[in-house]
Structures are given as structure tokens and as C-alpha cells.
Amino acid sequence: METRRSRVLDLAVLGHLAEAPMHGYELRKRLDRELGLLRAFSYGSLYPRLRAMRCGGLVEADGDRPAAGRRPRIVYRLTDDGRAALLRLLSDSAPAESDDECFGVHFTLFGRTRLEVRMRILSGRRHRLAQRLDALHQALGRLDGRGDPYTHELHRHRAEALRREIDWLDGLIERERRCAEPGGPAGPPR
Amino acid sequence: METRRSRVLDLAVLGHLAEAPMHGYELRKRLDRELGLLRAFSYGSLYPRLRAMRCGGLVEADGDRPAAGRRPRIVYRLTDDGRAALLRLLSDSAPAESDDECFGVHFTLFGRTRLEVRMRILSGRRHRLAQRLDALHQALGRLDGRGDPYTHELHRHRAEALRREIDWLDGLIERERRCAEPGGPAGPPR
DNA sequence: GTTAGCATGTAAGGAGTTACATGATTTT
DNA sequence: AAAATCATGTAACTCCTTACATGCTAAC
């Protein structure tokens, strides 16, 4: 069995440590703030993962030194291996376990990503959503006539939401494409 | 620690068994079809849960008898206790662990629910979504200026999606309300 | 006769949560 | 002096998935 670890957490942790070294508590606060309900992580998952990353050489613990009068806290910083791992995660547009969350975290880190990678992520996501929409339409077809109206209405509404999400992605892709054009890279959205 | 079991599965299983007695394989097929990607359940979760429900007296196994030439299969049917449990689950508009899925499954079963209960579920859901939207807006506010544009765009988009979802709920609530009016119960959506 | 679908299950393990345990520091 | 917040961690538990094990029946 291929042990494929959660990715969302790794992505979030490595991505934020890339910005600046941090200790666990601080990291969690940031994630809480920036992920905006997209995903919350508990200490029970964060701390053990940070340790595991340390063992795996992805991060270094920057001294258990009490740092001038403060109580001891463990400041983690990315190693080169960690940075490499982050790049790998960032440029991987694979299906992913929990696509919605995973894409969200990914997107949150777009500021530190190359255009080519962004494009890959965006169109990968678009493709998967399109598949979902397809499947939903098929399900709606099978249900038609012989289904209860509430179920039908639910799926209809979900299809609409999916459609809108895809349109949003198309807009983003278009914008990125314009960025790549001779006119010059104008920068991120808005 | 308050042992609060998953609910989504219970709801789905009991809800579908209420419609007709069924064996596990069949149940799974139906769930797969009707939940339309909202939620998939594996045999690894279904079969053990059916057993547990049997032990708990929520369902009865209708004979291990091979049923005329067919290979033996275990047909489960709701007991009175199971029916009561289902009603309890159905009329519980509580926060719920995984609100999106839980609401979806709930909604799928609206056909067999009293108006009063439907209203409670719908407005409960609406309330929680409104809270989420609020929190998102606050997060957007905190991020404003000092946040990266991609993160901002993501949250903006999510807020929009939330808004739409709430509007949808408002529409449904309105329709249900009309159902309750003197004009007479006209029936489900559309 | 072999593939595909019906049908039921178990074992191992992944991912994360909650609740607990502990203690320092800052604010009220 | 108490309460809030900073800070790190662990143990137990939940819930579910994957992969395996097994065997029947229908269709091709």
C-alpha cells in the first residue's frame, strides 16, 4: 500500500514555514487566520507533524534556547530538503484525497509559485470539477422522473454551484494566461 | 467524552432502510446513486455499521435464508427502535460534525419529513452558513491590505458561494412557508 | 471457461480530533 | 489573586479507507 500522507497539512506547514521560521503555536494561529475556515488544524495534529518533519529532515528546530527571558519555544525553519519537498508538493497537480481543501491551501500559496505551476494546478482542478459535474449530470439523468423532488433539487443546486466554480477557475486561468503574454506579467488577480 | 457517532452514515442507512428492507450491497448501490458524489460509503464502513445497528436493535436481519436458489444475503429492516432513532436524527437540526454532508443527506430524506422538521433543518443550516459567512468577512477584513492577493481572491470567491447557498436556502424556506399557508400544502419544490 | 457482477466480510492503518496534563507569562 | 493567553505535548479514540479473503451466479 502506497503510504500517501495527507498533503494538506504538509503543504500548509511547509508553505508557511517558507515564509518565515515559526514555532507551532504561532503557526497554528496563522493557519487559522489565513485559511479562513477552509481548514482548521489542531495542536494534536500540528505538533506531532512538526516533530515528524524534523526527524525527516524537512525542518530544523532552531534552538531550544529560551530566547532572552521568554519561556522556551521551538522555532522551526525549513531546510533545503524541506524547501525541495514544498516545491514538489506545490507543483503536483494530482487528484488529491480531499480536493477542495487541498486546492484551497494550494491556492493560498500561489504567491510563491511559478506561473507554469499555477496553470497546472488551476487546469487540473478545473478538469476534476468538470468530471464531477459530468457525473452529477449523469446522476441527475438517472434520477429523472423516478427520483424524489428534494433530491433532484439538491443535485440541481449542486450542479449550479459546480458550474460557477468552474467559471471562476476559467476566469483565473484567463487572467494568468494574459500574465504570460507579451504585454508582460502584470501580477496576481485584481 | 461524549461519544457522538457519525450521524451521516446512520442517517443515510436508516433513512434508506425506512423506504424498504435491503441488504448491504443493494444499500450501497442506492446510496452511491442517490447521493451523487455528495458522499460515498465503502463496504468497510457499511457492513460493520449494519451489524452494530443490529446489535443495538435498530435493525433486524431478515433471515439468513437463501431465498429460493439465490445465494444467502442478509436483508435488514428497520425495527421500531430504528424508526424512532431515525426520527430523532431527522428532527435534529444540531450543528453536526460535517455540516455540508450531513445537511445533504438530511435534505435527501426530506420527502419523508414533516414540514415543521424541514423548516427547523433549513433554518438551522441557514443560520450556520450565515455564521460562516460572517467569520469569512471578518477574516477578509483582517487580511485586507496586508494579505496576499490570491488568498484574498479565494476568500472573496468563497464568500460569494456562501452567499448564493444562503439565498438558495432562503428560497427553499420561502417555498416551504407557502406550503404551510392556507392555500394548502402544494408539495415539494418545483 | 472465464470474466463481470453479486454479496459479505475482516485486518491494518491513516488522519485527525478531543481531552488531558503542565507550566510560564501577561493582563485585569 | 485570578483569568486569559502563550506554549508544548500525549493518549485514547473515532471514523473511515484500502486491500485482502471468499465464493456464488450470470453472461459471453
Coordinates of C-alpha atoms (C1' of nucleotides) in Angstrom, one line a residue:
Chain A
M1 CA 0.0 0.0 0.0
E2 CA 1.4 3.3 -1.0
T3 CA 1.7 5.4 2.0
R4 CA 0.5 8.8 0.8
R5 CA 0.5 11.2 3.7
S6 CA -2.1 13.9 4.0
R7 CA -0.5 16.6 1.9
V8 CA -2.9 19.3 3.1
L9 CA -1.1 19.6 6.4
D10 CA 2.3 19.3 4.8
L11 CA 1.5 21.9 2.3
A12 CA 0.2 24.3 4.8
V13 CA 3.0 23.8 7.3
L14 CA 5.9 23.9 4.8
G15 CA 4.3 26.7 2.9
H16 CA 4.1 28.9 5.9
L17 CA 7.4 28.0 7.3
A18 CA 8.9 29.0 3.9
E19 CA 7.6 32.5 4.6
A20 CA 9.3 32.7 8.0
P21 CA 10.6 30.4 10.8
M22 CA 8.0 29.9 13.4
H23 CA 7.0 27.9 16.4
G24 CA 3.9 25.7 16.5
Y25 CA 1.6 27.9 18.3
E26 CA 2.3 30.8 16.1
L27 CA 1.9 28.6 13.0
R28 CA -1.5 27.5 14.1
K29 CA -2.7 31.0 14.7
R30 CA -1.6 32.0 11.2
L31 CA -3.2 29.0 9.6
D32 CA -6.4 29.7 11.5
R33 CA -6.4 33.2 10.3
E34 CA -5.4 32.7 6.7
L35 CA -7.2 29.6 5.8
G36 CA -10.4 31.3 6.9
L37 CA -12.5 28.3 7.9
L38 CA -11.3 26.4 4.9
R39 CA -9.5 24.1 7.2
A40 CA -8.6 24.1 10.8
F41 CA -5.7 22.2 12.4
S42 CA -5.5 21.1 16.0
Y43 CA -2.3 21.1 18.0
G44 CA -2.8 17.3 18.2
S45 CA -2.0 17.1 14.6
L46 CA 0.4 20.1 14.2
Y47 CA 2.9 19.3 16.9
P48 CA 3.4 15.7 16.0
R49 CA 3.7 16.5 12.4
L50 CA 6.3 19.2 13.1
R51 CA 8.3 16.6 15.0
A52 CA 8.0 14.1 12.2
M53 CA 9.2 16.6 9.8
R54 CA 12.2 17.3 12.0
C55 CA 13.0 13.7 12.0
G56 CA 12.6 13.5 8.3
G57 CA 15.0 16.4 7.9
L58 CA 12.4 18.8 6.3
V59 CA 12.7 21.3 9.1
E60 CA 15.3 22.2 11.7
A61 CA 14.4 23.2 15.2
D62 CA 16.1 26.5 15.8
G63 CA 17.5 26.1 19.3
D64 CA 15.5 25.2 22.4
R65 CA 17.2 28.3 23.9
P66 CA 14.8 30.4 26.0
A67 CA 15.4 33.4 23.8
A68 CA 16.0 36.2 26.3
G69 CA 13.7 35.9 29.2
R70 CA 10.9 34.2 27.2
R71 CA 9.9 30.7 28.0
P72 CA 11.4 28.1 25.7
R73 CA 9.7 27.6 22.5
I74 CA 10.7 25.6 19.5
V75 CA 11.2 27.6 16.4
Y76 CA 11.2 25.6 13.2
R77 CA 12.8 26.6 10.0
L78 CA 12.8 24.9 6.6
T79 CA 15.9 23.0 5.5
D80 CA 16.9 22.7 1.9
D81 CA 15.2 19.3 1.8
G82 CA 12.1 20.9 3.2
R83 CA 12.1 23.5 0.5
A84 CA 12.5 20.9 -2.1
A85 CA 9.6 18.9 -0.6
L86 CA 7.5 22.0 -0.7
L87 CA 8.3 22.6 -4.3
R88 CA 7.3 19.1 -5.1
L89 CA 4.1 19.4 -3.3
L90 CA 3.4 22.8 -4.9
S91 CA 3.9 21.6 -8.4
D92 CA 2.0 18.4 -8.0
S93 CA -1.4 18.9 -9.6
A94 CA -2.5 15.3 -8.8
P95 CA -6.1 14.3 -7.9
A96 CA -5.5 14.5 -4.1
E97 CA -7.5 13.0 -1.4
S98 CA -9.5 15.9 -0.3
D99 CA -9.5 18.0 -3.4
D100 CA -11.4 21.1 -2.2
E101 CA -9.3 21.7 0.9
C102 CA -6.1 20.8 -0.9
F103 CA -6.7 23.1 -3.7
G104 CA -7.6 25.9 -1.3
V105 CA -4.4 25.6 0.6
H106 CA -2.5 25.3 -2.7
F107 CA -4.1 28.5 -4.0
T108 CA -3.3 30.3 -0.8
L109 CA 0.4 29.7 -1.6
F110 CA 0.1 30.8 -5.2
G111 CA 2.0 34.0 -4.4
R112 CA 5.2 31.9 -4.2
T113 CA 4.6 29.8 -7.2
R114 CA 5.8 30.0 -10.8
L115 CA 3.2 30.7 -13.4
E116 CA 3.6 27.4 -15.1
V117 CA 2.9 25.6 -11.9
R118 CA -0.1 27.8 -11.2
M119 CA -1.5 26.9 -14.6
R120 CA -1.1 23.3 -14.0
I121 CA -2.9 23.4 -10.6
L122 CA -5.7 25.5 -12.0
S123 CA -6.4 23.4 -15.0
G124 CA -6.0 20.2 -13.0
R125 CA -8.6 21.5 -10.6
R126 CA -10.8 22.6 -13.4
H127 CA -10.6 19.2 -15.0
R128 CA -11.6 17.4 -11.9
L129 CA -14.5 19.7 -11.2
A130 CA -15.7 19.2 -14.8
Q131 CA -15.6 15.4 -14.2
R132 CA -17.6 15.9 -11.1
L133 CA -20.1 18.0 -12.9
D134 CA -20.4 15.4 -15.6
A135 CA -21.0 12.6 -13.0
L136 CA -23.6 14.8 -11.3
H137 CA -25.4 15.4 -14.6
Q138 CA -25.5 11.7 -15.2
A139 CA -26.8 11.1 -11.7
L140 CA -29.5 13.7 -12.4
G141 CA -30.4 11.9 -15.6
R142 CA -30.7 8.5 -13.9
L143 CA -32.8 10.1 -11.2
D144 CA -35.1 12.0 -13.6
G145 CA -38.7 11.0 -13.3
R146 CA -38.2 8.3 -10.8
G147 CA -36.5 10.4 -8.1
D148 CA -37.8 12.4 -5.2
P149 CA -38.1 16.1 -5.9
Y150 CA -35.9 17.2 -3.0
T151 CA -33.0 15.0 -4.0
H152 CA -33.4 16.3 -7.5
E153 CA -33.4 19.9 -6.3
L154 CA -30.3 19.3 -4.2
H155 CA -28.4 17.9 -7.2
R156 CA -29.6 20.7 -9.5
H157 CA -28.3 23.2 -7.0
R158 CA -25.0 21.5 -6.6
A159 CA -24.6 21.3 -10.3
E160 CA -25.1 25.1 -10.5
A161 CA -22.6 25.7 -7.8
L162 CA -20.1 23.5 -9.6
R163 CA -20.7 25.3 -12.8
R164 CA -20.0 28.6 -11.1
E165 CA -16.8 27.3 -9.6
I166 CA -15.6 26.2 -13.0
D167 CA -16.4 29.6 -14.4
W168 CA -14.4 31.1 -11.6
L169 CA -11.4 28.9 -12.5
D170 CA -11.8 29.8 -16.2
G171 CA -11.6 33.4 -15.3
L172 CA -8.4 32.8 -13.2
I173 CA -6.9 30.8 -16.0
E174 CA -7.6 33.5 -18.5
R175 CA -6.0 36.1 -16.2
E176 CA -2.9 34.0 -15.7
R177 CA -2.7 33.5 -19.4
R178 CA -2.8 37.2 -20.0
C179 CA 0.0 37.5 -17.5
A180 CA 2.1 35.2 -19.6
E181 CA 1.5 37.2 -22.8
P182 CA 4.0 39.7 -24.4
G183 CA 2.2 42.6 -22.7
G184 CA 4.2 41.4 -19.7
P185 CA 3.4 39.8 -16.3
A186 CA 1.1 42.2 -14.7
G187 CA 0.8 40.3 -11.5
P188 CA -1.8 38.5 -9.4
P189 CA -5.6 38.8 -9.5
R190 CA -7.2 42.2 -9.2
Chain B
M1 CA -16.1 12.4 26.4
E2 CA -19.5 12.5 24.7
T3 CA -19.5 9.7 22.2
R4 CA -21.3 11.2 19.3
R5 CA -21.3 8.8 16.4
S6 CA -21.0 9.9 12.8
R7 CA -24.7 10.6 12.1
V8 CA -24.2 10.9 8.3
L9 CA -23.9 7.2 7.9
D10 CA -26.6 6.5 10.4
L11 CA -28.9 8.9 8.8
A12 CA -28.2 7.6 5.3
V13 CA -28.6 3.9 6.3
L14 CA -31.7 4.3 8.5
G15 CA -33.3 6.7 6.0
H16 CA -32.9 4.3 3.1
L17 CA -33.9 1.2 5.1
A18 CA -37.1 3.1 6.1
E19 CA -38.0 3.1 2.5
A20 CA -37.6 -0.6 2.0
P21 CA -35.7 -3.5 3.6
M22 CA -32.5 -4.1 1.9
H23 CA -29.2 -6.0 2.0
G24 CA -25.9 -4.2 2.3
Y25 CA -24.8 -4.4 -1.3
E26 CA -28.0 -3.0 -2.6
L27 CA -28.0 -0.3 0.0
R28 CA -24.6 0.8 -1.1
K29 CA -25.6 1.0 -4.7
R30 CA -28.5 3.1 -3.9
L31 CA -26.5 5.5 -1.7
D32 CA -24.0 5.7 -4.5
R33 CA -26.6 6.6 -7.0
E34 CA -28.7 9.0 -4.9
L35 CA -26.1 10.8 -3.0
G36 CA -24.5 11.7 -6.3
L37 CA -20.9 12.2 -5.2
L38 CA -22.1 14.1 -2.2
R39 CA -20.7 11.2 -0.1
A40 CA -19.6 7.7 -0.9
F41 CA -19.5 4.9 1.6
S42 CA -17.3 1.9 1.4
Y43 CA -18.3 -1.7 2.4
G44 CA -15.7 -1.4 5.1
S45 CA -17.9 1.1 6.8
L46 CA -21.4 -0.1 5.8
Y47 CA -21.3 -3.7 6.8
P48 CA -19.8 -3.2 10.2
R49 CA -22.3 -0.4 10.9
L50 CA -25.2 -2.6 9.8
R51 CA -24.0 -5.2 12.3
A52 CA -23.7 -2.7 15.0
M53 CA -27.2 -1.4 14.3
R54 CA -28.4 -5.0 14.5
C55 CA -26.8 -5.4 17.9
G56 CA -28.2 -2.1 19.0
G57 CA -31.6 -3.2 18.0
L58 CA -32.1 -0.6 15.4
V59 CA -32.5 -3.1 12.6
E60 CA -33.4 -6.7 12.3
A61 CA -31.7 -9.1 9.9
D62 CA -34.5 -10.7 7.9
G63 CA -33.5 -14.4 7.8
D64 CA -30.2 -15.7 6.6
R65 CA -32.3 -18.0 4.5
P66 CA -31.0 -18.4 0.9
A67 CA -34.3 -17.1 -0.5
A68 CA -35.1 -19.5 -3.3
G69 CA -32.0 -20.6 -5.2
R70 CA -30.2 -17.3 -4.6
R71 CA -27.1 -17.2 -2.5
P72 CA -27.7 -16.1 1.1
R73 CA -27.9 -12.4 1.7
I74 CA -28.8 -10.5 4.8
V75 CA -31.8 -8.4 4.4
Y76 CA -32.0 -5.7 7.0
R77 CA -35.3 -4.0 8.0
L78 CA -35.9 -1.2 10.5
T79 CA -37.3 -2.0 13.9
D80 CA -39.5 0.4 15.8
D81 CA -36.4 1.5 17.8
G82 CA -34.7 2.1 14.5
R83 CA -37.6 4.2 13.2
A84 CA -37.5 6.2 16.4
A85 CA -33.8 6.7 16.1
L86 CA -34.3 7.9 12.5
L87 CA -36.9 10.4 13.6
R88 CA -34.6 11.7 16.2
L89 CA -31.8 12.1 13.7
L90 CA -34.1 13.7 11.2
S91 CA -35.5 16.2 13.5
D92 CA -32.2 17.1 15.0
S93 CA -31.0 20.4 13.5
A94 CA -27.8 20.5 15.5
P95 CA -24.5 21.9 14.4
A96 CA -23.2 18.5 13.2
E97 CA -19.6 17.4 12.6
S98 CA -19.6 17.6 8.9
D99 CA -22.3 20.1 8.2
D100 CA -22.3 20.0 4.4
E101 CA -22.5 16.3 4.0
C102 CA -24.9 16.0 6.9
F103 CA -27.3 18.6 5.6
G104 CA -27.1 17.0 2.1
V105 CA -28.1 13.6 3.4
H106 CA -30.8 15.2 5.5
F107 CA -32.2 17.0 2.6
T108 CA -32.3 13.9 0.5
L109 CA -34.7 12.5 3.1
F110 CA -37.0 15.5 3.2
G111 CA -39.7 13.6 1.3
R112 CA -40.3 11.6 4.4
T113 CA -40.2 14.5 6.9
R114 CA -42.8 16.8 8.4
L115 CA -42.9 20.4 7.4
E116 CA -42.0 21.6 10.8
V117 CA -38.9 19.5 10.9
R118 CA -37.9 20.6 7.4
M119 CA -38.2 24.2 8.5
R120 CA -36.0 23.5 11.5
I121 CA -33.3 21.9 9.4
L122 CA -33.4 24.6 6.7
S123 CA -33.2 27.5 9.1
G124 CA -30.6 25.8 11.2
R125 CA -28.5 25.3 8.2
R126 CA -29.1 28.8 7.1
H127 CA -28.0 30.1 10.5
R128 CA -24.8 28.2 10.4
L129 CA -23.9 29.3 6.9
A130 CA -24.6 32.9 7.9
Q131 CA -22.2 32.5 10.8
R132 CA -19.6 31.1 8.5
L133 CA -20.1 34.0 6.1
D134 CA -19.7 36.4 8.9
A135 CA -16.5 34.8 10.0
L136 CA -15.2 34.8 6.5
H137 CA -16.0 38.5 6.2
Q138 CA -14.1 39.2 9.4
A139 CA -11.2 37.1 8.0
L140 CA -11.3 39.2 4.9
G141 CA -11.2 42.3 6.9
R142 CA -8.2 41.2 8.9
L143 CA -6.5 40.3 5.7
D144 CA -7.2 43.4 3.8
G145 CA -4.2 45.4 2.8
R146 CA -1.7 43.1 4.4
G147 CA -2.7 39.8 2.7
D148 CA -1.6 38.2 -0.5
P149 CA -3.9 38.8 -3.4
Y150 CA -4.5 35.1 -4.1
T151 CA -5.7 34.4 -0.6
H152 CA -7.9 37.4 -0.8
E153 CA -9.4 36.3 -4.1
L154 CA -10.0 32.8 -2.7
H155 CA -11.9 34.1 0.3
R156 CA -13.8 36.6 -1.8
H157 CA -15.0 33.8 -4.0
R158 CA -15.9 31.5 -1.1
A159 CA -17.9 34.3 0.4
E160 CA -19.8 34.7 -2.8
A161 CA -20.5 31.0 -3.0
L162 CA -21.7 31.0 0.6
R163 CA -24.0 34.0 -0.2
R164 CA -25.5 32.0 -3.0
E165 CA -26.0 29.0 -0.9
I166 CA -27.8 31.1 1.7
D167 CA -30.0 32.6 -1.0
W168 CA -30.9 29.2 -2.2
L169 CA -31.9 28.2 1.4
D170 CA -34.0 31.3 1.7
G171 CA -35.8 30.4 -1.5
L172 CA -36.5 26.9 -0.1
I173 CA -37.7 28.3 3.2
E174 CA -40.0 30.6 1.4
R175 CA -41.4 27.8 -0.6
E176 CA -42.0 25.7 2.4
R177 CA -43.6 28.6 4.1
R178 CA -46.1 28.9 1.3
C179 CA -46.8 25.2 1.6
A180 CA -47.9 25.9 5.2
E181 CA -50.2 28.7 4.2
P182 CA -54.0 28.4 3.9
G183 CA -53.6 28.0 0.2
G184 CA -52.8 24.4 1.1
P185 CA -49.7 22.2 1.0
A186 CA -48.8 22.2 -2.7
G187 CA -45.9 19.8 -2.2
P188 CA -42.2 19.7 -2.7
P189 CA -40.0 22.1 -4.8
R190 CA -40.8 22.6 -8.4
Chain C
dG1 C1' -14.4 -21.5 -19.1
dT2 C1' -13.6 -17.1 -17.9
dT3 C1' -14.8 -12.5 -16.9
dA4 C1' -18.0 -9.5 -14.6
dG5 C1' -21.1 -8.5 -11.1
dC6 C1' -23.3 -10.1 -6.8
dA7 C1' -22.5 -10.5 -1.8
dT8 C1' -20.3 -10.4 2.8
dG9 C1' -16.9 -9.7 5.5
dT10 C1' -12.0 -8.7 8.2
dA11 C1' -7.4 -6.6 9.3
dA12 C1' -4.4 -2.9 9.2
dG13 C1' -3.7 1.5 9.1
dG14 C1' -4.1 6.6 8.0
dA15 C1' -5.6 11.1 9.5
dG16 C1' -7.0 13.8 12.7
dT17 C1' -9.9 15.2 17.0
dT18 C1' -10.8 15.7 22.0
dA19 C1' -9.4 15.8 26.3
dC20 C1' -6.0 15.8 29.4
dA21 C1' -1.5 17.3 31.6
dT22 C1' 1.6 21.0 32.5
dG23 C1' 3.5 25.2 33.3
dA24 C1' 5.0 30.2 32.2
dT25 C1' 3.6 35.0 31.4
dT26 C1' 0.7 38.8 30.9
dT27 C1' -3.3 41.3 31.9
dT28 C1' -7.1 42.6 34.8
Chain D
dA1 C1' -5.0 36.8 43.2
dA2 C1' -7.4 35.3 39.2
dA3 C1' -8.1 34.8 34.5
dA4 C1' -6.5 34.8 29.9
dT5 C1' -3.2 33.6 26.7
dC6 C1' 1.1 31.7 25.5
dA7 C1' 3.3 27.2 24.6
dT8 C1' 4.1 22.2 24.1
dG9 C1' 2.9 17.9 24.3
dT10 C1' 0.5 12.9 24.8
dA11 C1' -3.1 9.1 25.0
dA12 C1' -7.2 7.5 23.7
dC13 C1' -10.5 7.2 20.5
dT14 C1' -13.4 7.9 16.1
dC15 C1' -14.2 7.3 11.6
dC16 C1' -13.3 5.7 7.6
dT17 C1' -10.5 3.6 3.6
dT18 C1' -7.7 0.1 1.3
dA19 C1' -6.6 -4.2 0.5
dC20 C1' -7.4 -8.7 1.2
dA21 C1' -10.2 -13.1 1.5
dT22 C1' -14.0 -15.7 -0.2
dG23 C1' -17.3 -17.7 -3.0
dC24 C1' -21.6 -17.7 -5.8
dT25 C1' -24.1 -16.7 -10.2
dA26 C1' -24.9 -14.9 -14.8
dA27 C1' -23.4 -13.8 -19.2
dC28 C1' -20.4 -14.0 -23.1

